[in-house]
Coordinates of C-alpha atoms and ligand atoms in Angstrom, one line a residue:
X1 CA 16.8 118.3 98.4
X2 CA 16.7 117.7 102.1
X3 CA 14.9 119.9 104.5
X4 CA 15.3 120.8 108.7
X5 CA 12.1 122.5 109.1
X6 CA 11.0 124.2 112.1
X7 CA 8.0 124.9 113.1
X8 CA 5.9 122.8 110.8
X9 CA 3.1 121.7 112.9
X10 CA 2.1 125.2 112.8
X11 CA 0.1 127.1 109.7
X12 CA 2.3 127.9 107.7
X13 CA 4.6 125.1 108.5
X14 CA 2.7 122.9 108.0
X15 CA 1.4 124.0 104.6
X16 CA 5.3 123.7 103.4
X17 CA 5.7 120.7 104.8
X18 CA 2.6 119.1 102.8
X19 CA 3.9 120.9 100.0
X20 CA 7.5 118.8 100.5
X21 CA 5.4 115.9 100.8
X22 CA 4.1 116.0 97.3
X23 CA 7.7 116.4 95.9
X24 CA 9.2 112.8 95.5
X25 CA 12.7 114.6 96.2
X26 CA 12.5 116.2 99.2
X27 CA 13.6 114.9 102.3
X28 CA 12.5 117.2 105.9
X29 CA 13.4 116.4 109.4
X30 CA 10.5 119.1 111.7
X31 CA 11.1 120.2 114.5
X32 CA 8.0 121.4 116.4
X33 CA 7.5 121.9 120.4
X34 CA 4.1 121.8 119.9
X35 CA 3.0 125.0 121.9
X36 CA -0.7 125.7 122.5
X37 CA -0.2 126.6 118.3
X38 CA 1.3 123.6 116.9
X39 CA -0.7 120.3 116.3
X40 CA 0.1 117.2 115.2
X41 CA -3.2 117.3 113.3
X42 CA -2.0 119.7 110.8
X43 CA 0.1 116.8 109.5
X44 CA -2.4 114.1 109.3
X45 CA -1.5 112.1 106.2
X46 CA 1.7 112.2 106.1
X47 CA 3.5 109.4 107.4
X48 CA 7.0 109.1 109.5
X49 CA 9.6 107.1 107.7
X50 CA 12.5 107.6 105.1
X51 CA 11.6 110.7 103.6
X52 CA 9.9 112.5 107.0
X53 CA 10.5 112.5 110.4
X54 CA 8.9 114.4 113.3
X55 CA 10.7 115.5 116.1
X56 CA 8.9 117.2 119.8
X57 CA 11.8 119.6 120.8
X58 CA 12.6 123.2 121.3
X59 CA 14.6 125.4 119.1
X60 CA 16.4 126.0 122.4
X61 CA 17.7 123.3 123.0
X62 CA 21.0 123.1 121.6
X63 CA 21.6 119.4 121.5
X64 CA 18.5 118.3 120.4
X65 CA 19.0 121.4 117.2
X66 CA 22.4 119.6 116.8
X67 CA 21.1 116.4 116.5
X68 CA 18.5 117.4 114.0
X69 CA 21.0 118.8 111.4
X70 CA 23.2 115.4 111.9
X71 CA 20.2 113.6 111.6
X72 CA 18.9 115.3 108.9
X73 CA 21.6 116.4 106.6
X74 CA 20.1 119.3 105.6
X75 CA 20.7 121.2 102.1
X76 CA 18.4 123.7 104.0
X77 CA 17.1 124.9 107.5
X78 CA 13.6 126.6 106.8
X79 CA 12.5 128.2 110.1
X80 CA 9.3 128.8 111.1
X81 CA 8.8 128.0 114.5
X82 CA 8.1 131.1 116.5
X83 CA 5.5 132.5 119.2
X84 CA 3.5 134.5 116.1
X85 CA 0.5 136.7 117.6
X86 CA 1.0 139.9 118.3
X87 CA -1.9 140.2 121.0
X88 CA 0.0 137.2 123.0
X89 CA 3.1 139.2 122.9
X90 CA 1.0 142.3 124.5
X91 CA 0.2 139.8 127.3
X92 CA 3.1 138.1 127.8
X93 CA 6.2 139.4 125.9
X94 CA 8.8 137.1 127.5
X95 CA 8.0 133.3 125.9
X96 CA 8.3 135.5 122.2
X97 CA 12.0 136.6 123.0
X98 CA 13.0 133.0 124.7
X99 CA 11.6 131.5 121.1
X100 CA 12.0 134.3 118.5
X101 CA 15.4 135.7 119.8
X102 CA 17.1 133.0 121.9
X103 CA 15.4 129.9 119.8
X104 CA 16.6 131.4 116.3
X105 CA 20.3 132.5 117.7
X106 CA 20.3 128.7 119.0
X107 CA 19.5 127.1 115.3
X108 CA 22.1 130.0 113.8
X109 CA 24.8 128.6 116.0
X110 CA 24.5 125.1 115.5
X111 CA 23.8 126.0 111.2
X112 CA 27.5 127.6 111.5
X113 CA 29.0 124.8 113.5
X114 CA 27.8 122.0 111.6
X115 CA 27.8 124.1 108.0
X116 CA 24.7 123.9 106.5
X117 CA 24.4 125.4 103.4
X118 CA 21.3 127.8 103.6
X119 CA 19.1 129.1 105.9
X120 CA 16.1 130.7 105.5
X121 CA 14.6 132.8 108.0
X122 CA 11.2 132.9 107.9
X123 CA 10.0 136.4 109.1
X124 CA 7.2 139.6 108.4
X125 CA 6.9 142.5 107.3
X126 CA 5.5 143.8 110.7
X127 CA 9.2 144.8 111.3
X128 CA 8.6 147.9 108.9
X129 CA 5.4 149.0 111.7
X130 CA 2.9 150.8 110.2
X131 CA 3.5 152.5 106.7
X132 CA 1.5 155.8 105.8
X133 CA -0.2 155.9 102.6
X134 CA 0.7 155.7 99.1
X135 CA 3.8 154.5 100.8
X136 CA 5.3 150.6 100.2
X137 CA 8.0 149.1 102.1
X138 CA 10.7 148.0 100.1
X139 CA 13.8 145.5 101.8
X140 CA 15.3 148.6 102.5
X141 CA 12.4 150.5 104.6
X142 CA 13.5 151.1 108.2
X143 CA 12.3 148.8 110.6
X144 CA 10.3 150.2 112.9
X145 CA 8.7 147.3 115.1
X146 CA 5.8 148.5 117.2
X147 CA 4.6 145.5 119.4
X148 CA 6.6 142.9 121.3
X149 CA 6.2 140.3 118.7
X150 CA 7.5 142.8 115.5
X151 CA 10.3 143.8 117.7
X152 CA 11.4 140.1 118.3
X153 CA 11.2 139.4 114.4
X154 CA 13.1 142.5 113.3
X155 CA 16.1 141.6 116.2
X156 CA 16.0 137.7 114.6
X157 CA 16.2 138.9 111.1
X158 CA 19.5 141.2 112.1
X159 CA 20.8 138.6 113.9
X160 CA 20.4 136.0 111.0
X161 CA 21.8 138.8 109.0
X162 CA 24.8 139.1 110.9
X163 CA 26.0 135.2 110.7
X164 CA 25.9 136.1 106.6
X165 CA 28.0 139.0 107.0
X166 CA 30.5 137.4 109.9
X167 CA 30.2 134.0 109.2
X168 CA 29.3 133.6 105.7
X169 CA 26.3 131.0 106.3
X170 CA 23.6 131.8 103.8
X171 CA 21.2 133.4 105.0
X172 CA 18.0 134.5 103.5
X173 CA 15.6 136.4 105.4
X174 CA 12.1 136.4 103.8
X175 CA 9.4 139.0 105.6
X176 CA 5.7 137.9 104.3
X177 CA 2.4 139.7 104.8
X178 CA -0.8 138.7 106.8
X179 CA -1.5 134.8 105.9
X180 CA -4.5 132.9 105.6
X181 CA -5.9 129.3 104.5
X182 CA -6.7 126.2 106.1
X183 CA -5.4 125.0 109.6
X184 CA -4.7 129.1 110.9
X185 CA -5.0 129.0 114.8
X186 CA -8.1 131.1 115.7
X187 CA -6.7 133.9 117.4
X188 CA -5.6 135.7 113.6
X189 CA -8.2 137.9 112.6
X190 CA -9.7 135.7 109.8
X191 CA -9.8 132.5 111.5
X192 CA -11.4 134.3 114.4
X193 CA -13.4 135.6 112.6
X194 CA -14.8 132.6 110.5
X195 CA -15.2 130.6 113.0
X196 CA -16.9 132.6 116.1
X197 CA -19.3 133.3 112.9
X198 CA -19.6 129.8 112.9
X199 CA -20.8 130.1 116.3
X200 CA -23.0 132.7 116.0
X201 CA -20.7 134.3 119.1
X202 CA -19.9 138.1 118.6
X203 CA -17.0 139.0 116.1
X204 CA -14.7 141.5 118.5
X205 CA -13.1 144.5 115.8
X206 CA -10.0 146.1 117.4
X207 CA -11.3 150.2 117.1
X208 CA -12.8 151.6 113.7
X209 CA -12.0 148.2 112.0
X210 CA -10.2 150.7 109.3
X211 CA -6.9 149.2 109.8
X212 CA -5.4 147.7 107.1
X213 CA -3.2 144.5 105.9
X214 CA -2.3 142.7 102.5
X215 CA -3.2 139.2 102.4
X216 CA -1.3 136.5 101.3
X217 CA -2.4 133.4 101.1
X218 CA -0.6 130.4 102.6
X219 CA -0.1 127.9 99.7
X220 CA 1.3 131.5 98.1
X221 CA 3.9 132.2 100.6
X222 CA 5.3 128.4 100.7
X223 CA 5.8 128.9 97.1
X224 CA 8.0 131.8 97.6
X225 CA 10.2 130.5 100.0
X226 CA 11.1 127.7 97.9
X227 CA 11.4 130.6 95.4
X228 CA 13.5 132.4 97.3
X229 CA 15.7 128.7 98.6
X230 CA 16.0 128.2 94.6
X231 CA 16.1 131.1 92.9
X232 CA 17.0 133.8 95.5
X233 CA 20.5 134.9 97.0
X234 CA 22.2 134.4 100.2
X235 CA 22.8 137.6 101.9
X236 CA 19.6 139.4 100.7
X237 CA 16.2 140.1 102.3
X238 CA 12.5 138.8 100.0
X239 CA 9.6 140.7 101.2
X240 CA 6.2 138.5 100.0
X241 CA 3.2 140.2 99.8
X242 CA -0.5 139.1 98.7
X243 CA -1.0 142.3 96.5
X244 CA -4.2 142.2 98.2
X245 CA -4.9 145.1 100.5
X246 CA -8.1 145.4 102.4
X247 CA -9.2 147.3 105.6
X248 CA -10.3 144.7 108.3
X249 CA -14.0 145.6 108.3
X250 CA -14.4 144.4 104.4
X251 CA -12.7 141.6 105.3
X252 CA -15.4 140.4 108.3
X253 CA -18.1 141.6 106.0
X254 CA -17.2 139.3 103.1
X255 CA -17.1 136.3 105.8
X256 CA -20.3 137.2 107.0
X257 CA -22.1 137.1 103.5
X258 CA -20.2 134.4 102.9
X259 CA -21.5 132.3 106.1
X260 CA -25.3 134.0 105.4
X261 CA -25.0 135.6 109.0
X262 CA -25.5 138.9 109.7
X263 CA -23.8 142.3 110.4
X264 CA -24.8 142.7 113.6
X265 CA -22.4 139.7 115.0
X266 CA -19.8 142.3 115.0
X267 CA -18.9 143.8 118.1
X268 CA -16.3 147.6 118.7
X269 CA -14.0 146.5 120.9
X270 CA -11.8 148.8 122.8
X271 CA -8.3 148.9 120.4
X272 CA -4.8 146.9 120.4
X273 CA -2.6 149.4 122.2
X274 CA 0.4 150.2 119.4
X275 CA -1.9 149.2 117.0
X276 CA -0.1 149.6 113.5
X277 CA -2.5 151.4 110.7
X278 CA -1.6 150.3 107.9
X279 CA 1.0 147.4 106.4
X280 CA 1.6 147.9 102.6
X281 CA 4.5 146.0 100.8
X282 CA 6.4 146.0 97.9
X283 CA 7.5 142.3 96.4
X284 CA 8.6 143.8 93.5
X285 CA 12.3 142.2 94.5
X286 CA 11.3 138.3 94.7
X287 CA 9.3 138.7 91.5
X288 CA 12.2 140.4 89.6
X289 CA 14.9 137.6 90.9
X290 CA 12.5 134.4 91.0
X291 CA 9.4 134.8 88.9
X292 CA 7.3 134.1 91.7
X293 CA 4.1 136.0 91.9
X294 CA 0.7 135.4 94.1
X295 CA -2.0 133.3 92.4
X296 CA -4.5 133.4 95.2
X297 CA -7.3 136.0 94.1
X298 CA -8.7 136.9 97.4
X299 CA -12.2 135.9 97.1
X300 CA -11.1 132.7 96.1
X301 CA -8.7 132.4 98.9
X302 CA -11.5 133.4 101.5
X303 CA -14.1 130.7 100.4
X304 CA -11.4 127.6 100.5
X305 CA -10.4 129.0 104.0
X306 CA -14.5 128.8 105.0
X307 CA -15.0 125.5 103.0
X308 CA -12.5 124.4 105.1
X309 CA -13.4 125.6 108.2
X310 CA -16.9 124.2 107.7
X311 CA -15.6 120.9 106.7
X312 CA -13.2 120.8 109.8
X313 CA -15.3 121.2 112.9
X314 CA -14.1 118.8 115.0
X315 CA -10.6 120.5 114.4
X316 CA -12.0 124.0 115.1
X317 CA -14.0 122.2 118.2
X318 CA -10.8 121.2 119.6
X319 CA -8.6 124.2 119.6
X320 CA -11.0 126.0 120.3
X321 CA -10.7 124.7 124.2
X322 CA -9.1 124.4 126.9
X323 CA -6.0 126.9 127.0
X324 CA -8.1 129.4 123.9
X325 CA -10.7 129.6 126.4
X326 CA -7.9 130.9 129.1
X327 CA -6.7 133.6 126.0
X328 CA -9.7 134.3 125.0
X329 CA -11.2 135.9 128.6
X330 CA -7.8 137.4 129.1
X331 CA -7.7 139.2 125.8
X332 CA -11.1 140.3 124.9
X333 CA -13.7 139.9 128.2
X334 CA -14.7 143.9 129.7
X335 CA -13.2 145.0 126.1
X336 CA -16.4 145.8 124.5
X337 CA -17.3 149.2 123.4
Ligands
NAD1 P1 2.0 129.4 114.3 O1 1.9 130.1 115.6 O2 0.8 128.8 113.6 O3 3.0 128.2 114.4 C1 4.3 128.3 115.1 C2 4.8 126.9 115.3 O4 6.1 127.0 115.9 C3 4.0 126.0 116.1 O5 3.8 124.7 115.5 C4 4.7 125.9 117.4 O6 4.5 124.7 118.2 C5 6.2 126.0 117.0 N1 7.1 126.5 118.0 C6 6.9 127.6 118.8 N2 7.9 127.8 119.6 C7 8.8 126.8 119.4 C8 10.0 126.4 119.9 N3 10.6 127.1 120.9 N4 10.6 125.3 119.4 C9 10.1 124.6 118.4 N5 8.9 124.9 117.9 C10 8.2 126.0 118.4 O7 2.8 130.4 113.3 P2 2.6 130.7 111.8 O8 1.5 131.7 111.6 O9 2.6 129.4 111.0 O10 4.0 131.5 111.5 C11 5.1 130.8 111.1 C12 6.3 131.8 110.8 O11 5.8 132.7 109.8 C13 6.6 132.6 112.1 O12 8.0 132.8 112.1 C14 5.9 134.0 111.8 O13 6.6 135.0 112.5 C15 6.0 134.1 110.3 N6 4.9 134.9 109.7 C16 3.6 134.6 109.9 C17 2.6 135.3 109.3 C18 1.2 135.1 109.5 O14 0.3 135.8 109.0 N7 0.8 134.0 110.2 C19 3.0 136.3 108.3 C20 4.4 136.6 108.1 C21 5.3 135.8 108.8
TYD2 P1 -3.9 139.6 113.3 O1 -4.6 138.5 112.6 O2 -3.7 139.5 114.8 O3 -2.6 140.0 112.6 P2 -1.6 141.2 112.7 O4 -2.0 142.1 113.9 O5 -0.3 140.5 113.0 O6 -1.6 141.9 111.5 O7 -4.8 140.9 113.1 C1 -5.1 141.4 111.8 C2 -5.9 142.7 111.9 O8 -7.2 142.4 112.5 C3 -5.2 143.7 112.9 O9 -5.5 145.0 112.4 C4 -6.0 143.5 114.2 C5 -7.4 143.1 113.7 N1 -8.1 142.3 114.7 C6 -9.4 142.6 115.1 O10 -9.9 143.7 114.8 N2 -10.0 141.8 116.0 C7 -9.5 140.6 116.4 O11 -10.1 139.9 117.2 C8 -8.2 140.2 115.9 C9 -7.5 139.0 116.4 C10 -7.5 141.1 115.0

């Protein structure tokens, strides 16, 4: 089968592109733009030639997207590529809609032009906002987006929607909980976590640490959007969840036994504004139609993720610079509590 992927210099990119890489039969084109969150790095290994290529572009870009489907020949656009963290979005909403709205029509356009046949729209389940308990949100819970970046995803999957119900391109939109795994930027809670841990620095929890999200990891959700490419129909919406729901506090508290460092690294910090509660999913759906299912167990999951980290400090080292150390004083200095 033969790929466009964009986005996969990123985490979970990048994960599906090393997954393509072990299949003999794939074939991906990526386009990446490399932002402050996409490196090169991520892809070490995996050599340009017949089977990949890389290309440095925008999603915006209309001739360059164009040229990347004739290029590529694509059975399948997977997107990925998007400005992803919600606490970036609070400081600077407008480079999430240029990417998230603009970036995804652009790819949409030129899909339906040049007649590809499937897209798959790589979005969260942030677009259902904060869900109150026993609650789960099934495909058909209303969206109710609550910060820039959840507002941007829920108008790109109705968009991607609409080119399946106008146009008749095959879309599938897949909305995943909160990821983990090797190669996460460190601006995601676990990353952020592991790492300033790491570093002995102080680990900054957004209010009473009480809010909660189901984790999925990475390798997890790559396997379900091939599920859902496979298996799954044009037309409908996959949610993907990790069937692992844990407030945020037990989740620093297990990386801190796990490092050997102690409680007292972590640090209140005044809350996100529009911070959503809770996130709580149903996959029910994708399982039923595809057989997929997570085989992550948490614990398991979270000690890879700190193997790796440990193993990778040079990589950590180097994002962790330059443009981070602009984010970081802008999003958490005079926060503490
Ligand atoms: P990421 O921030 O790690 O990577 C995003 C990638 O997109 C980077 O490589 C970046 O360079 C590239 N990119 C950004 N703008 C671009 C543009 N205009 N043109 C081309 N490339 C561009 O993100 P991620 O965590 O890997 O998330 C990937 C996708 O999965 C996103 O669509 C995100 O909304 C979705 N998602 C993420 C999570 C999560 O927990 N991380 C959960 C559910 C869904
Ligand atoms: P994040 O990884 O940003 O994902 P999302 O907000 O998209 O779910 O955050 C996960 C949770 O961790 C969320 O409830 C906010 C919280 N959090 C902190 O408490 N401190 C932090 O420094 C970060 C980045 C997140």
């Amino acid at each position: 089968m033969r790929f466009l992927v964009t986005g996969g210099a990123g985490f979970i990119g990048s994960a599906f592109v090393r997954m393509l890489a072990a299949r003999p039969d794939a074939h991906v084109v990526n386009i990446d733009k490399l932002t402050y969150a996409g490196n090169p790095e991520n892809l070490a290994g995996i050599e340009q030639g017949e089977r990949y290529r890389f290309l440095h572009g925008d999603i915006c870009d209309a001739k360059l997207v164009n040229a990347a489907i004739e290029e590529a020949r694509p059975d399948a656009i997977v997107h990925f590529a998007a400005e992803s963290h919600v606490d970036r979005s609070i400081l600077s909403p407008e480079p999430v809609f240029e990417t998230n709205l603009r970036g995804t029509l652009t790819l949409l356009e030129a899909a339906r032009l040049k007649k590809v046949p499937r897209f798959l729209h790589v979005s969260t389940d942030e677009v259902y906002g904060s869900i109150e308990s026993p609650h789960e949100a099934d495909e058909n819970y209303p969206l109710r987006a609550s910060s820039p970046y959840s507002a941007s995803k829920a108008g790109s999957d109705l968009l991607a929607l609409s080119y399946f119900v106008t146009y008749k391109l095959a879309v599938t939109v897949t909305r995943a909980s909160n990821n983990y795994g090797p190669h996460q930027f460190p601006e995601k809670l676990i990353p952020l976590m592991i790492s300033n841990a790491m570093e002995d620095k102080p680990l900054p929890i957004y209010g009473d640490g009480m809010q909660i999200r189901d984790w999925l990891y990475v390798d997890d959700h790559c396997r379900a959007i091939l599920a859902a490419i496979e298996r799954g129909k044009p037309g409908e919406i996959y949610n993907i969840g990790g069937s692992r729901a844990l407030p945020n506090i037990e989740v620093v508290c297990k990386i801190l036994a796990a490092l050997g460092k102690p409680q007292s690294l972590m640090q209140a910090v005044k809350d996100r504004p529009g911070h959503d509660r809770r996130y709580a999913l149903s996959s029910e759906k994708l399982m039923r139609e595809t057989g997929w299912k997570p085989e992550m167990p948490f614990e398991q999951g979270l000690q890879a993720t700190i193997d790796w980290y440990r193993a990778n400090s040079a990589w950590v080292a180097r994002v962790k610079s330059g443009e981070y150390l602009h984010y970081y004083e802008q999003n958490y200095s005079g926060r503490a509590i």
